Amino acid sequence: MPQPYDFKPTAPWSHLELRANLLRRLRDFFHEHGVWEVETPLLSADTVIDRHIDPIRVTLATDSNGDPTAPAYWLQTSPEFGMKRLLAAYAQPMYQITRAFRADEAGAWHNPEFTIVEWYRPGHAMHDAIDFLSRLADALLHCGPARTTSYHNAFQRCLDLDPMSCSDDDLRRKAHTLKLLDAASLANAATWDRDTWLDLLLSQCVQPTLGQNGAEIIFDYPASQAALARIRPEAPPLAERFELFVQGVELANGYCELQDADELRRRNQEANALRQRDGKPPLPLESRLLQAMDHGLPACSGVALGFDRLTMLAAGAESIDQVIAFPIDRA
Amino acid sequence: MGTYKTSDFRKGLKVQIDGEPYSMIEMNFVKPGKGNAFYKCKLRNLLRHTTLDRTYKGGDSLESADVEEITAQYLYRQADTFVFMQNETYEQYELSAEQVGDAWKFLKEGMPCSIVLFNENPITMTPPNHVELKVEYCEPGAKGDTATNVTKPVKLETGAEVLAPAFINMGNVIKVDTRSGDYVERVSV
């Protein structure tokens, strides 16, 4: 129900000017680095299968007539599929500034509809992809070159814990010692798996310390959190995934992209099985991305950056509402 | 009894934990982009006014609490029982001295109070934020002394004792803030 004054934007004009300036600087940066702006559909028959990201399903009125089996479309959770299909076809460096949608994500740092900056660059090396992200962050936030820290070392530094070799019980005990959960919540958490404990410790303890003196990029994630990153077959195997943090805020997520279509099929099935175990609906396994990967995806890195959060940091804003004209409850 | 999923969590939600009603007074959504969502909640126990810090994972749920806030007028006190009546339904509600707590001393017949019902039973009562009460007894005020920084204890018609400026006299009606017990102003002489 509309409330009085609901028509007003929640962001001050100065923050909207800042958004405009940052968008311009982003486009300049990509232009100077020979990266092309592209556009792909927001509404797609395919969707990324992420254990913890819920896409919003859309049925086109002409198709539905109340028929629950009518063809479904998805609002993109990121432009990953469309851009990788372009890469498979043209192998060009490209970026996109677009909107992404994620159901049930709302809070001081989340809005279900948000602006995402995503880019792909052909090439093999993770250090090159990390370096490009570091230079982009510096160009926009003037935070200096990013410090790079492995996921392992970040946990060691902050929690004196080896996140790759410690037992699930060690993780539980650490959360308990640090009073992250009271006794009742801890009892509730009896069924949590290893990645849930790692996520809890990362988001509550490690993350607030990251990038406190500038930018910090965490790399080499546990293989179980690879998502669409390729995995280096070491012992333990590590995902060539990296994330940018500035002042404790998660700003960007990048991969040296998985190229093997069969490996993606396997991960999709696994992610769907975990979704169902978590009580979430499974997502369609077949997609045009798999076809594109069967055809051949060039070696490349891809990064997604949250533009609203970037603006929040540049503005010193404490809530995403202060940088989005009309957040979800006024949309 | 319904349940609330984590996606329903928001400030003001009334939930039940171990059979007791709670109000969610803070809710912070934390989620690594590719990771689990966590909901860091602060919950206030509506019976005992204690608070709890709980962290829930996306997909958890809490039982909803049948909690309703109504307005009822204070009728009378009988020994340790305070009786209120909802004007529209004439339904009467009884609260114990323990449930009423310190608020008893501001209660005057006919006063509209807020009562919280849990499973249709009254659990707490809050008088209006400001009440106007007659001064039943105080030391006489010095004539012409209108300073408000000199105070003295005054006893009100309901039994409450508050600090009021020295110029207040017996029979004056004063406005009192029930949340702090502070004198606000003189209403009539």
Coordinates of C-alpha atoms in Angstrom, one line a residue:
Chain A
M1 CA 0.0 0.0 0.0
P2 CA 1.5 3.4 -1.0
Q3 CA 2.3 5.5 2.0
P4 CA 2.3 9.3 1.9
Y5 CA 5.6 10.7 0.5
D6 CA 6.4 7.2 -1.0
F7 CA 6.8 8.9 -4.4
K8 CA 10.0 10.5 -3.2
P9 CA 13.4 9.1 -4.0
T10 CA 15.4 7.7 -1.1
A11 CA 18.7 8.8 -2.5
P12 CA 19.8 12.5 -2.3
W13 CA 20.6 14.2 -5.6
S14 CA 24.3 14.4 -4.8
H15 CA 24.5 10.5 -4.7
L16 CA 22.7 10.3 -8.0
E17 CA 25.2 12.7 -9.5
L18 CA 28.0 10.5 -8.0
R19 CA 26.4 7.4 -9.7
A20 CA 26.4 9.2 -13.0
N21 CA 30.0 10.2 -12.6
L22 CA 31.1 6.7 -11.6
L23 CA 29.2 5.2 -14.6
R24 CA 31.1 7.6 -16.9
R25 CA 34.4 6.8 -15.3
L26 CA 33.7 3.1 -15.6
R27 CA 32.9 3.4 -19.4
D28 CA 36.1 5.6 -19.8
F29 CA 38.2 2.9 -18.0
F30 CA 36.9 0.1 -20.2
H31 CA 37.2 2.2 -23.4
E32 CA 40.9 3.0 -22.5
H33 CA 41.5 -0.7 -22.0
G34 CA 40.0 -1.8 -25.3
V35 CA 37.0 -3.6 -23.7
W36 CA 33.7 -3.3 -25.6
E37 CA 30.3 -2.5 -24.1
V38 CA 27.7 -5.2 -25.0
E39 CA 24.1 -5.9 -24.2
T40 CA 22.4 -9.2 -23.6
P41 CA 18.8 -10.1 -22.5
L42 CA 17.7 -9.4 -18.9
L43 CA 14.9 -11.9 -19.5
S44 CA 16.2 -15.3 -20.6
A45 CA 15.0 -18.9 -20.9
D46 CA 18.2 -19.9 -19.2
T47 CA 19.4 -19.2 -15.7
V48 CA 22.6 -19.8 -13.7
I49 CA 22.2 -22.6 -11.2
D50 CA 23.6 -21.3 -7.9
R51 CA 22.9 -23.1 -4.6
H52 CA 22.4 -19.8 -2.8
I53 CA 20.9 -17.5 -5.4
D54 CA 17.3 -17.5 -6.3
P55 CA 16.2 -16.2 -9.7
I56 CA 12.9 -14.6 -10.3
R57 CA 10.7 -16.5 -12.6
V58 CA 8.6 -14.7 -15.2
T59 CA 5.8 -16.0 -17.4
L60 CA 4.9 -14.0 -20.5
A61 CA 1.2 -13.2 -20.5
T62 CA 0.7 -14.4 -24.1
D63 CA 2.1 -17.8 -23.1
S64 CA 0.4 -18.4 -19.8
N65 CA -3.4 -18.2 -19.7
G66 CA -2.9 -19.7 -16.2
D67 CA -1.1 -22.7 -17.6
P68 CA 1.6 -23.7 -15.0
T69 CA 3.5 -25.6 -17.6
A70 CA 3.8 -22.5 -19.9
P71 CA 7.4 -21.7 -20.9
A72 CA 9.2 -19.8 -18.1
Y73 CA 11.7 -17.0 -18.4
W74 CA 14.1 -15.8 -15.8
L75 CA 15.2 -12.4 -14.8
Q76 CA 19.0 -12.7 -14.9
T77 CA 20.9 -13.0 -11.7
S78 CA 23.9 -11.9 -13.6
P79 CA 24.6 -11.4 -17.4
E80 CA 27.0 -14.4 -17.3
F81 CA 25.3 -16.7 -19.7
G82 CA 24.6 -14.2 -22.4
M83 CA 28.1 -12.8 -22.3
K84 CA 29.8 -16.2 -22.3
R85 CA 27.7 -17.1 -25.4
L86 CA 29.2 -13.9 -27.0
L87 CA 32.6 -15.0 -26.0
A88 CA 32.2 -18.5 -27.4
A89 CA 31.2 -16.8 -30.7
Y90 CA 33.6 -13.9 -30.9
A91 CA 36.3 -14.2 -28.2
Q92 CA 36.5 -10.4 -27.6
P93 CA 37.0 -8.5 -24.4
M94 CA 33.7 -7.1 -23.4
Y95 CA 31.8 -5.5 -20.5
Q96 CA 28.2 -4.8 -19.6
I97 CA 26.5 -2.5 -17.1
T98 CA 23.1 -3.8 -16.5
R99 CA 20.5 -4.9 -13.9
A100 CA 20.5 -8.2 -12.1
F101 CA 17.7 -9.6 -9.9
R102 CA 17.9 -11.9 -6.9
A103 CA 14.8 -12.9 -5.0
D104 CA 14.7 -12.4 -1.2
E105 CA 17.9 -10.3 -1.1
A106 CA 17.1 -7.1 0.8
G107 CA 18.9 -5.3 3.5
A108 CA 21.4 -2.5 4.1
W109 CA 23.7 -3.9 1.4
H110 CA 21.2 -5.7 -0.8
N111 CA 18.3 -4.7 -3.1
P112 CA 16.5 -7.5 -5.1
E113 CA 17.1 -5.4 -8.3
F114 CA 20.6 -4.0 -8.5
T115 CA 23.2 -2.7 -11.0
I116 CA 25.9 -5.1 -11.9
V117 CA 29.1 -4.4 -13.9
E118 CA 30.4 -7.5 -15.5
W119 CA 33.4 -8.0 -17.8
Y120 CA 35.2 -10.8 -19.6
R121 CA 38.7 -10.8 -21.0
P122 CA 40.3 -13.6 -23.0
G123 CA 43.5 -15.0 -21.3
H124 CA 44.6 -17.7 -18.9
A125 CA 46.3 -16.0 -16.0
M126 CA 44.5 -15.3 -12.7
H127 CA 47.2 -12.7 -11.7
D128 CA 46.4 -10.7 -14.8
A129 CA 42.6 -10.7 -14.0
I130 CA 43.3 -9.7 -10.4
D131 CA 45.6 -6.9 -11.6
F132 CA 42.9 -5.6 -13.9
L133 CA 40.3 -5.6 -11.1
S134 CA 42.8 -3.8 -8.8
R135 CA 43.4 -1.1 -11.4
L136 CA 39.7 -0.6 -12.0
A137 CA 38.9 -0.3 -8.3
D138 CA 41.8 2.2 -7.9
A139 CA 40.5 4.2 -10.9
L140 CA 37.1 4.5 -9.3
L141 CA 37.7 4.7 -5.6
H142 CA 41.3 5.9 -5.5
C143 CA 42.0 3.1 -3.0
G144 CA 45.5 2.3 -4.3
P145 CA 46.7 -1.1 -5.6
A146 CA 44.9 -4.0 -4.0
R147 CA 46.6 -6.2 -1.4
T148 CA 46.3 -9.8 -2.5
T149 CA 45.7 -12.5 0.1
S150 CA 44.8 -16.2 -0.4
Y151 CA 41.5 -17.4 1.2
H152 CA 43.7 -19.7 3.3
N153 CA 45.9 -16.8 4.6
A154 CA 42.9 -14.6 5.3
F155 CA 41.5 -17.3 7.6
Q156 CA 44.9 -17.9 9.2
R157 CA 45.5 -14.2 9.8
C158 CA 42.1 -13.5 11.2
L159 CA 41.1 -16.7 12.9
D160 CA 44.3 -18.7 13.2
L161 CA 42.5 -21.5 11.4
D162 CA 43.4 -23.5 8.2
P163 CA 40.1 -23.4 6.3
M164 CA 41.2 -26.1 3.9
S165 CA 42.4 -28.8 6.4
C166 CA 40.6 -28.1 9.7
S167 CA 37.7 -30.3 10.6
D168 CA 34.0 -29.3 10.4
D169 CA 34.1 -29.5 14.2
D170 CA 37.0 -27.0 14.4
L171 CA 34.8 -24.5 12.4
R172 CA 31.8 -25.1 14.7
R173 CA 34.0 -24.7 17.8
K174 CA 35.5 -21.5 16.5
A175 CA 32.0 -20.0 15.8
H176 CA 31.0 -21.0 19.4
T177 CA 34.2 -19.6 21.0
L178 CA 33.7 -16.4 19.2
K179 CA 30.1 -16.3 20.4
L180 CA 28.8 -16.0 16.8
L181 CA 25.9 -18.2 17.8
D182 CA 24.2 -18.7 21.2
A183 CA 23.5 -22.2 22.4
A184 CA 20.1 -22.4 20.8
S185 CA 21.2 -21.2 17.4
L186 CA 24.1 -23.7 17.7
A187 CA 21.6 -26.5 18.2
N188 CA 19.7 -25.2 15.2
A189 CA 23.0 -25.4 13.2
A190 CA 23.5 -29.1 13.8
T191 CA 22.7 -29.8 10.1
W192 CA 24.9 -27.1 8.6
D193 CA 27.5 -28.3 6.2
R194 CA 31.1 -27.2 5.9
D195 CA 30.5 -24.4 3.4
T196 CA 27.8 -22.9 5.6
W197 CA 30.3 -22.7 8.5
L198 CA 33.0 -21.2 6.3
D199 CA 30.4 -18.6 5.0
L200 CA 29.5 -17.7 8.6
L201 CA 33.1 -17.3 9.7
L202 CA 34.0 -15.4 6.6
S203 CA 31.0 -13.0 6.7
Q204 CA 31.1 -12.4 10.4
C205 CA 34.8 -12.4 11.3
V206 CA 37.1 -12.4 8.3
Q207 CA 35.3 -10.1 5.9
P208 CA 35.0 -7.0 8.2
T209 CA 38.8 -7.0 8.4
L210 CA 39.4 -7.2 4.6
G211 CA 40.5 -4.1 2.7
Q212 CA 40.5 -1.9 5.8
N213 CA 43.5 0.1 4.5
G214 CA 42.5 0.1 0.9
A215 CA 41.5 -2.7 -1.4
E216 CA 42.1 -6.4 -0.8
I217 CA 41.6 -9.2 -3.2
I218 CA 41.1 -12.7 -1.8
F219 CA 41.9 -15.6 -4.2
D220 CA 42.1 -19.4 -4.3
Y221 CA 38.7 -20.4 -2.8
P222 CA 37.8 -23.9 -1.6
A223 CA 36.9 -26.1 -4.5
S224 CA 33.4 -26.6 -3.1
Q225 CA 32.9 -22.8 -3.6
A226 CA 34.1 -22.7 -7.2
A227 CA 30.8 -21.9 -8.8
L228 CA 31.8 -21.4 -12.4
A229 CA 35.5 -21.0 -11.8
R230 CA 38.0 -23.6 -13.0
I231 CA 39.7 -25.7 -10.3
R232 CA 43.4 -26.3 -10.1
P233 CA 43.9 -30.0 -9.4
E234 CA 46.3 -29.6 -6.5
A235 CA 46.1 -31.1 -3.0
P236 CA 43.8 -29.6 -1.8
P237 CA 42.2 -28.6 -5.1
L238 CA 41.6 -24.8 -5.3
A239 CA 39.1 -22.8 -7.2
E240 CA 40.6 -20.0 -9.3
R241 CA 38.1 -17.6 -7.9
F242 CA 38.8 -14.1 -6.5
E243 CA 36.9 -11.4 -4.7
L244 CA 37.5 -7.7 -4.1
F245 CA 36.8 -6.2 -0.6
V246 CA 37.1 -2.6 0.3
Q247 CA 36.5 -1.4 3.9
G248 CA 35.1 -4.8 4.7
V249 CA 32.6 -4.7 1.9
E250 CA 32.3 -7.4 -0.8
L251 CA 32.5 -5.5 -4.1
A252 CA 33.3 -8.0 -6.8
N253 CA 33.6 -11.7 -7.6
G254 CA 35.8 -13.1 -10.4
Y255 CA 36.7 -16.4 -12.0
C256 CA 39.2 -17.9 -14.3
E257 CA 36.3 -19.3 -16.2
L258 CA 35.5 -23.0 -16.3
Q259 CA 35.6 -24.1 -20.0
D260 CA 34.6 -27.8 -19.6
A261 CA 30.9 -28.3 -20.4
D262 CA 30.7 -31.7 -18.8
E263 CA 32.2 -30.4 -15.6
L264 CA 29.6 -27.7 -15.6
R265 CA 26.9 -30.3 -16.2
R266 CA 28.2 -32.2 -13.1
R267 CA 28.3 -29.0 -11.0
N268 CA 24.8 -28.0 -12.1
Q269 CA 23.4 -31.4 -10.9
E270 CA 25.3 -31.1 -7.6
A271 CA 24.0 -27.5 -7.1
N272 CA 20.5 -28.6 -7.8
A273 CA 20.7 -31.5 -5.4
L274 CA 21.9 -29.1 -2.7
R275 CA 19.1 -26.7 -3.6
Q276 CA 16.6 -29.4 -3.1
R277 CA 18.2 -30.4 0.2
D278 CA 17.9 -26.8 1.3
G279 CA 14.2 -26.8 0.4
K280 CA 14.6 -24.8 -2.8
P281 CA 13.2 -25.6 -6.2
P282 CA 15.7 -27.1 -8.7
L283 CA 16.5 -25.0 -11.8
P284 CA 16.6 -26.1 -15.4
L285 CA 19.8 -28.1 -16.2
E286 CA 19.8 -27.5 -20.0
S287 CA 20.9 -24.2 -21.3
R288 CA 22.3 -22.5 -24.4
L289 CA 25.5 -21.8 -22.3
L290 CA 26.2 -25.6 -22.3
Q291 CA 25.8 -25.6 -26.0
A292 CA 28.2 -22.7 -26.3
M293 CA 30.7 -24.4 -24.1
D294 CA 30.4 -27.6 -26.1
H295 CA 31.2 -25.5 -29.1
G296 CA 34.1 -24.0 -27.2
L297 CA 34.6 -21.2 -24.7
P298 CA 38.0 -19.5 -25.0
A299 CA 40.2 -19.3 -21.9
C300 CA 39.0 -16.1 -20.2
S301 CA 38.4 -14.4 -16.9
G302 CA 35.2 -12.8 -15.8
V303 CA 34.3 -10.4 -13.0
A304 CA 31.0 -9.1 -11.6
L305 CA 31.0 -5.9 -9.6
G306 CA 28.2 -4.5 -7.5
F307 CA 27.8 -1.0 -8.7
D308 CA 25.4 0.2 -6.0
R309 CA 27.9 -0.9 -3.3
L310 CA 30.7 0.9 -5.2
T311 CA 28.6 4.0 -5.1
M312 CA 27.9 3.5 -1.4
L313 CA 31.6 3.3 -0.7
A314 CA 32.3 6.4 -2.8
A315 CA 29.5 8.3 -1.1
G316 CA 30.2 7.0 2.5
A317 CA 26.6 5.8 2.5
E318 CA 25.4 3.3 5.1
S319 CA 22.4 1.9 3.3
I320 CA 21.9 0.9 -0.3
D321 CA 18.7 3.0 -0.2
Q322 CA 20.9 6.1 -0.1
V323 CA 22.3 5.4 -3.5
I324 CA 19.3 3.9 -5.4
A325 CA 16.5 6.4 -6.3
F326 CA 13.7 3.9 -5.8
P327 CA 14.6 0.8 -3.8
I328 CA 12.2 -2.2 -3.7
D329 CA 9.7 -0.8 -1.2
R330 CA 9.2 2.3 -3.4
A331 CA 9.8 0.6 -6.8
Chain B
M1 CA -0.2 -21.7 14.1
G2 CA 1.8 -20.4 11.1
T3 CA 5.5 -20.1 10.5
Y4 CA 7.6 -17.3 9.1
K5 CA 10.3 -18.1 6.7
T6 CA 13.6 -16.1 6.8
S7 CA 12.4 -14.2 3.8
D8 CA 9.4 -12.9 5.9
F9 CA 11.8 -11.7 8.7
R10 CA 11.5 -8.0 9.4
K11 CA 11.5 -5.6 12.3
G12 CA 8.3 -5.8 14.4
L13 CA 7.6 -9.5 13.5
K14 CA 6.0 -11.3 16.4
V15 CA 7.3 -14.8 16.8
Q16 CA 7.3 -17.7 19.3
I17 CA 10.4 -19.3 20.7
D18 CA 10.1 -22.1 23.4
G19 CA 6.5 -21.1 23.8
E20 CA 7.2 -17.5 24.6
P21 CA 6.3 -14.5 22.4
Y22 CA 9.1 -12.3 21.0
S23 CA 9.1 -9.2 18.9
M24 CA 11.9 -8.9 16.3
I25 CA 13.5 -5.6 17.1
E26 CA 16.5 -5.8 14.8
M27 CA 17.2 -7.8 11.6
N28 CA 20.3 -7.6 9.6
F29 CA 20.6 -9.5 6.3
V30 CA 24.2 -10.7 5.7
K31 CA 25.1 -12.7 2.6
P32 CA 28.3 -13.4 0.7
G33 CA 27.4 -13.0 -3.0
K34 CA 27.7 -16.7 -3.7
G35 CA 27.2 -17.9 -0.2
N36 CA 24.6 -18.6 2.4
A37 CA 22.3 -15.9 3.6
F38 CA 22.3 -15.2 7.3
Y39 CA 19.7 -13.2 9.3
K40 CA 21.2 -11.7 12.4
C41 CA 18.2 -10.9 14.7
K42 CA 17.6 -9.2 18.0
L43 CA 14.5 -10.4 19.7
R44 CA 12.7 -9.0 22.7
N45 CA 10.8 -11.3 25.0
L46 CA 7.3 -9.8 25.4
L47 CA 6.7 -11.5 28.8
R48 CA 10.0 -10.8 30.5
H49 CA 11.4 -7.9 28.4
T50 CA 14.8 -9.7 28.0
T51 CA 16.5 -9.7 24.7
L52 CA 18.0 -12.5 22.6
D53 CA 20.6 -12.4 19.8
R54 CA 19.9 -15.1 17.3
T55 CA 21.5 -15.9 13.9
Y56 CA 19.4 -17.8 11.4
K57 CA 20.4 -19.3 8.0
G58 CA 18.3 -18.7 4.9
G59 CA 15.6 -21.3 4.8
D60 CA 15.2 -21.5 8.6
S61 CA 11.8 -20.6 10.0
L62 CA 10.2 -19.4 13.2
E63 CA 6.8 -20.0 14.6
S64 CA 4.5 -17.0 14.4
A65 CA 3.0 -15.8 17.7
D66 CA -0.6 -14.8 18.1
V67 CA 0.1 -11.4 19.5
E68 CA -2.4 -8.5 19.3
E69 CA -2.3 -5.0 20.8
I70 CA -5.6 -3.6 21.9
T71 CA -6.8 -0.5 23.7
A72 CA -8.8 -1.0 26.8
Q73 CA -9.9 1.3 29.6
Y74 CA -8.9 0.8 33.2
L75 CA -11.9 -0.1 35.3
Y76 CA -10.7 -1.0 38.9
R77 CA -8.4 -2.9 41.1
Q78 CA -9.4 -5.8 43.2
A79 CA -6.7 -6.9 45.6
D80 CA -3.8 -7.9 43.2
T81 CA -5.9 -7.9 40.1
F82 CA -6.3 -5.0 37.7
V83 CA -9.4 -5.0 35.5
F84 CA -9.6 -3.4 32.0
M85 CA -12.4 -3.3 29.4
Q86 CA -12.2 -3.1 25.7
N87 CA -14.7 -0.3 24.7
E88 CA -16.0 -1.8 21.5
T89 CA -16.5 -5.4 22.7
Y90 CA -17.1 -4.8 26.4
E91 CA -14.6 -7.7 26.9
Q92 CA -12.9 -7.5 30.2
Y93 CA -9.3 -8.4 30.8
E94 CA -7.5 -9.0 34.1
L95 CA -3.9 -8.5 34.7
S96 CA -1.9 -9.3 37.8
A97 CA 0.0 -6.8 39.8
E98 CA 3.2 -8.4 38.5
Q99 CA 2.1 -7.9 34.9
V100 CA 1.1 -4.3 35.5
G101 CA 4.4 -3.6 37.3
D102 CA 5.2 0.0 38.3
A103 CA 2.5 1.3 35.9
W104 CA -0.2 0.8 38.6
K105 CA 0.7 4.2 40.2
F106 CA -0.5 6.1 37.1
L107 CA -3.7 4.2 36.6
K108 CA -6.9 6.2 36.9
E109 CA -10.4 4.9 36.2
G110 CA -11.4 5.3 32.6
M111 CA -7.8 5.7 31.3
P112 CA -7.3 4.2 27.8
C113 CA -4.4 1.7 28.1
S114 CA -2.6 -0.4 25.6
I115 CA -2.8 -4.2 26.3
V116 CA -0.8 -6.8 24.5
L117 CA -2.6 -10.2 24.1
F118 CA -0.8 -13.4 23.5
N119 CA -3.0 -16.3 22.5
E120 CA -5.9 -14.0 23.5
N121 CA -4.6 -13.6 27.1
P122 CA -3.3 -10.3 28.3
I123 CA 0.4 -10.3 29.0
T124 CA 1.5 -6.6 29.3
M125 CA -0.1 -3.3 29.8
T126 CA 1.2 0.2 29.0
P127 CA -0.6 3.4 30.2
P128 CA -0.7 6.4 27.9
N129 CA 2.6 8.2 27.6
H130 CA 1.2 11.3 29.2
V131 CA -1.4 11.3 31.9
E132 CA -3.0 14.2 33.8
L133 CA -3.4 13.7 37.5
K134 CA -4.4 15.7 40.5
V135 CA -1.9 16.5 43.3
E136 CA -3.3 14.9 46.4
Y137 CA -0.7 16.1 48.8
C138 CA 2.5 18.2 48.8
E139 CA 4.2 20.8 51.0
P140 CA 2.8 24.3 50.2
G141 CA 4.6 26.2 47.5
A142 CA 6.4 29.5 48.2
K143 CA 4.3 32.3 46.8
G144 CA 5.6 33.9 43.6
D145 CA 8.2 31.2 43.1
T146 CA 7.8 30.2 39.5
A147 CA 11.2 28.6 39.1
T148 CA 11.1 25.1 37.6
N149 CA 14.5 24.0 38.8
V150 CA 13.5 23.9 42.4
T151 CA 11.6 20.7 42.9
K152 CA 9.7 18.8 45.7
P153 CA 8.0 15.5 46.0
V154 CA 4.3 15.6 45.3
K155 CA 1.8 12.7 45.8
L156 CA -0.8 12.2 43.1
E157 CA -4.4 11.0 43.3
T158 CA -3.4 7.5 42.0
G159 CA -0.7 7.0 44.6
A160 CA 2.3 7.9 42.4
E161 CA 5.0 10.2 43.9
V162 CA 6.8 12.4 41.4
L163 CA 9.1 15.4 41.6
A164 CA 7.4 18.7 40.7
P165 CA 8.4 22.4 40.8
A166 CA 8.0 24.1 44.1
F167 CA 5.1 26.3 42.8
I168 CA 2.8 23.3 42.5
N169 CA 0.0 23.1 45.2
M170 CA -2.4 20.6 46.4
G171 CA -5.4 20.3 44.0
N172 CA -3.4 21.3 40.9
V173 CA -3.6 19.0 38.0
I174 CA -0.2 18.1 36.4
K175 CA 0.9 16.2 33.3
V176 CA 3.3 13.4 33.9
D177 CA 5.3 11.3 31.5
T178 CA 4.6 7.7 32.5
R179 CA 7.7 6.3 30.7
S180 CA 10.1 8.3 32.9
G181 CA 7.9 9.4 35.8
D182 CA 8.9 13.0 35.1
Y183 CA 6.7 16.0 35.6
V184 CA 5.9 17.7 32.2
E185 CA 3.7 20.7 33.0
R186 CA 0.9 22.1 35.2
V187 CA -2.5 21.7 33.5
S188 CA -4.7 23.5 35.9
V189 CA -4.6 25.2 39.2

